[in-house]
Amino acid sequence: MKHYIWDSYFVELFDACVDEYDEGNTDFESWFSDEDQDFLKAIGCREREFFDFVEDNVSSAGEDPTAITALLVAGVRRDYFLTVQKGVSSTTVIVPSELPAKTADLAGFVWLPRIIAKARAKLKGEMDPDTMFCCGGDRAFLSKHDIHPADFLRVVWAAHDDDQKIVDYVKSRQA
């Protein structure tokens, strides 16, 4: 993989997959060539995660998440994968039942415990295939607090296990 142009490859692949979806092909496993699969593996991205971004993009008529948002989120995951995990995938999978409830709150912020857990799982590549970081619920929370999904991932990464740092960041985003 050529790291200098990984972002271009990502966006071209995203656009090609949007076209596949628009044409009625929702069998994401058929979307990716061997080269595409190698590329996704090299950046720490699973095919299903990629599909989820494409599906939500198409469902929202290209509005949310955009290809650029997907790229930025993938960029944070890629950085974590290459620097912290040294390119070695985790074998742990966080299943939906292990996530905090959608109604759970932290410091008065409903959804925050859940999105923190999902962000940590996303960073480590431990998302269950049926769970998505930056799903509609995540996007609603992040939009309400004016936080870009990739920025939230970076904040969670920098905070390590200190949830108070994340709470402080969310509070700082209040108008």
Coordinates of C-alpha atoms in Angstrom, one line a residue:
M1 CA 0.0 0.0 0.0
K2 CA 1.2 3.5 -0.8
H3 CA 0.7 5.5 2.4
Y4 CA 1.2 8.8 0.7
I5 CA -2.0 8.4 -1.3
W6 CA -4.1 6.3 1.1
D7 CA -6.7 9.0 1.4
S8 CA -7.3 9.2 -2.3
Y9 CA -7.7 5.5 -2.5
F10 CA -10.2 5.6 0.4
V11 CA -12.3 8.3 -1.3
E12 CA -12.2 6.5 -4.7
L13 CA -13.3 3.3 -3.0
F14 CA -16.0 5.0 -1.1
D15 CA -17.4 6.6 -4.2
A16 CA -17.3 3.3 -6.1
C17 CA -19.1 1.6 -3.2
V18 CA -21.8 4.4 -3.2
D19 CA -22.3 3.7 -6.9
E20 CA -22.7 -0.1 -6.1
Y21 CA -25.2 0.7 -3.4
D22 CA -27.1 3.1 -5.6
E23 CA -27.3 0.4 -8.3
G24 CA -29.0 -1.9 -5.8
N25 CA -26.0 -4.0 -4.8
T26 CA -26.1 -4.1 -1.0
D27 CA -23.9 -7.3 -0.8
F28 CA -20.9 -5.4 0.5
E29 CA -18.7 -8.5 0.5
S30 CA -18.9 -8.4 -3.3
W31 CA -17.7 -4.8 -3.5
F32 CA -14.0 -5.3 -2.6
S33 CA -11.3 -6.7 -4.8
D34 CA -8.3 -8.5 -3.2
E35 CA -6.4 -5.2 -3.4
D36 CA -9.3 -3.3 -1.7
Q37 CA -9.4 -5.9 1.1
D38 CA -5.6 -5.6 1.6
F39 CA -6.0 -1.8 1.7
L40 CA -8.7 -1.8 4.3
K41 CA -6.8 -4.3 6.4
A42 CA -3.7 -2.1 6.2
I43 CA -5.6 0.9 7.6
G44 CA -7.4 -1.1 10.3
C45 CA -10.8 -0.9 8.6
R46 CA -13.2 -3.8 8.3
E47 CA -15.4 -4.1 5.2
R48 CA -18.6 -3.9 7.3
E49 CA -17.5 -0.7 8.9
F50 CA -16.9 0.8 5.4
F51 CA -20.3 -0.5 4.3
D52 CA -22.0 1.2 7.3
F53 CA -20.6 4.6 6.3
V54 CA -21.6 4.0 2.7
E55 CA -25.1 2.8 3.6
D56 CA -25.8 5.8 5.9
N57 CA -24.3 8.2 3.3
V58 CA -26.7 6.8 0.6
S59 CA -29.7 6.8 3.0
S60 CA -29.1 10.5 3.7
A61 CA -28.7 11.4 0.1
G62 CA -24.9 12.0 0.6
E63 CA -25.5 14.3 3.6
D64 CA -24.4 12.5 6.7
P65 CA -21.9 11.1 7.0
T66 CA -20.1 12.4 4.0
A67 CA -17.1 10.7 2.3
I68 CA -14.9 13.2 4.0
T69 CA -16.3 12.4 7.4
A70 CA -15.8 8.7 6.8
L71 CA -12.2 9.5 5.7
L72 CA -11.4 11.6 8.7
V73 CA -12.8 8.9 11.1
A74 CA -10.8 6.2 9.2
G75 CA -7.8 8.4 9.5
V76 CA -8.0 8.5 13.3
R77 CA -8.5 4.7 13.4
R78 CA -5.6 4.3 10.9
D79 CA -3.3 6.4 13.1
Y80 CA -4.2 4.5 16.2
F81 CA -3.8 1.1 14.4
L82 CA -0.4 2.0 13.0
T83 CA 1.1 3.8 16.0
V84 CA -0.5 2.2 19.1
Q85 CA -1.3 -1.2 17.8
K86 CA 1.7 -1.4 15.5
G87 CA -0.5 -2.7 12.7
V88 CA -1.7 -5.7 14.7
S89 CA -5.4 -6.2 14.8
S90 CA -7.2 -6.8 18.1
T91 CA -8.9 -10.1 18.5
T92 CA -11.4 -8.7 21.0
V93 CA -14.9 -7.8 19.9
I94 CA -17.2 -5.6 21.9
V95 CA -20.7 -6.9 21.5
P96 CA -23.8 -4.6 21.7
S97 CA -24.9 -6.0 25.1
E98 CA -21.5 -4.9 26.6
L99 CA -22.2 -1.3 25.6
P100 CA -23.8 1.2 28.0
A101 CA -27.5 1.7 27.4
K102 CA -28.6 4.4 25.0
T103 CA -30.3 6.1 28.0
A104 CA -27.2 6.0 30.2
D105 CA -25.8 9.4 31.1
L106 CA -22.5 10.8 32.4
A107 CA -22.4 14.2 34.0
G108 CA -25.9 14.8 32.7
F109 CA -25.1 13.9 29.1
V110 CA -27.3 11.1 27.9
W111 CA -25.6 8.8 25.3
L112 CA -22.1 9.9 26.4
P113 CA -21.2 6.6 28.2
R114 CA -22.3 4.7 25.1
I115 CA -20.4 6.8 22.6
I116 CA -17.3 6.7 24.7
A117 CA -17.4 2.9 24.8
K118 CA -18.0 2.8 21.1
A119 CA -15.2 5.3 20.4
R120 CA -12.7 3.2 22.4
A121 CA -13.9 0.1 20.5
K122 CA -13.6 1.9 17.2
L123 CA -10.0 3.1 18.0
K124 CA -9.0 -0.5 18.8
G125 CA -10.9 -2.1 15.9
E126 CA -13.1 -4.0 18.3
M127 CA -16.5 -3.0 17.0
D128 CA -19.0 -5.8 16.6
P129 CA -20.1 -6.0 13.0
D130 CA -23.7 -5.0 14.1
T131 CA -22.5 -1.9 15.9
M132 CA -21.3 1.3 14.2
F133 CA -19.3 4.2 15.6
C134 CA -20.9 7.4 14.1
C135 CA -24.4 5.8 13.7
G136 CA -27.4 8.0 13.6
G137 CA -27.6 8.2 17.5
D138 CA -23.9 9.1 17.7
R139 CA -24.3 11.7 15.0
A140 CA -27.2 13.2 16.8
F141 CA -25.2 13.5 20.0
L142 CA -22.1 14.9 18.3
S143 CA -24.1 17.3 16.2
K144 CA -26.0 18.6 19.3
H145 CA -22.7 19.3 21.0
D146 CA -20.9 20.6 17.9
I147 CA -18.3 17.9 17.9
H148 CA -16.9 16.3 14.7
P149 CA -16.9 12.4 14.9
A150 CA -13.1 12.3 14.2
D151 CA -12.4 15.0 16.8
F152 CA -14.4 13.0 19.4
L153 CA -12.2 9.9 18.6
R154 CA -9.1 12.0 19.1
V155 CA -10.3 13.3 22.4
V156 CA -11.1 9.8 23.6
W157 CA -7.7 8.6 22.5
A158 CA -6.0 11.4 24.3
A159 CA -8.0 10.9 27.4
H160 CA -7.0 7.2 27.7
D161 CA -9.3 5.9 30.5
D162 CA -10.0 9.3 32.1
D163 CA -13.7 9.9 31.3
Q164 CA -13.6 13.2 33.1
K165 CA -11.4 14.6 30.4
I166 CA -14.0 13.7 27.9
V167 CA -16.8 15.2 30.0
D168 CA -14.8 18.4 30.3
Y169 CA -14.3 18.5 26.5
V170 CA -18.0 18.0 25.9
K171 CA -18.8 20.7 28.4
S172 CA -16.4 23.1 26.6
R173 CA -18.4 22.6 23.4
Q174 CA -21.6 24.0 25.0
A175 CA -22.7 27.3 23.5

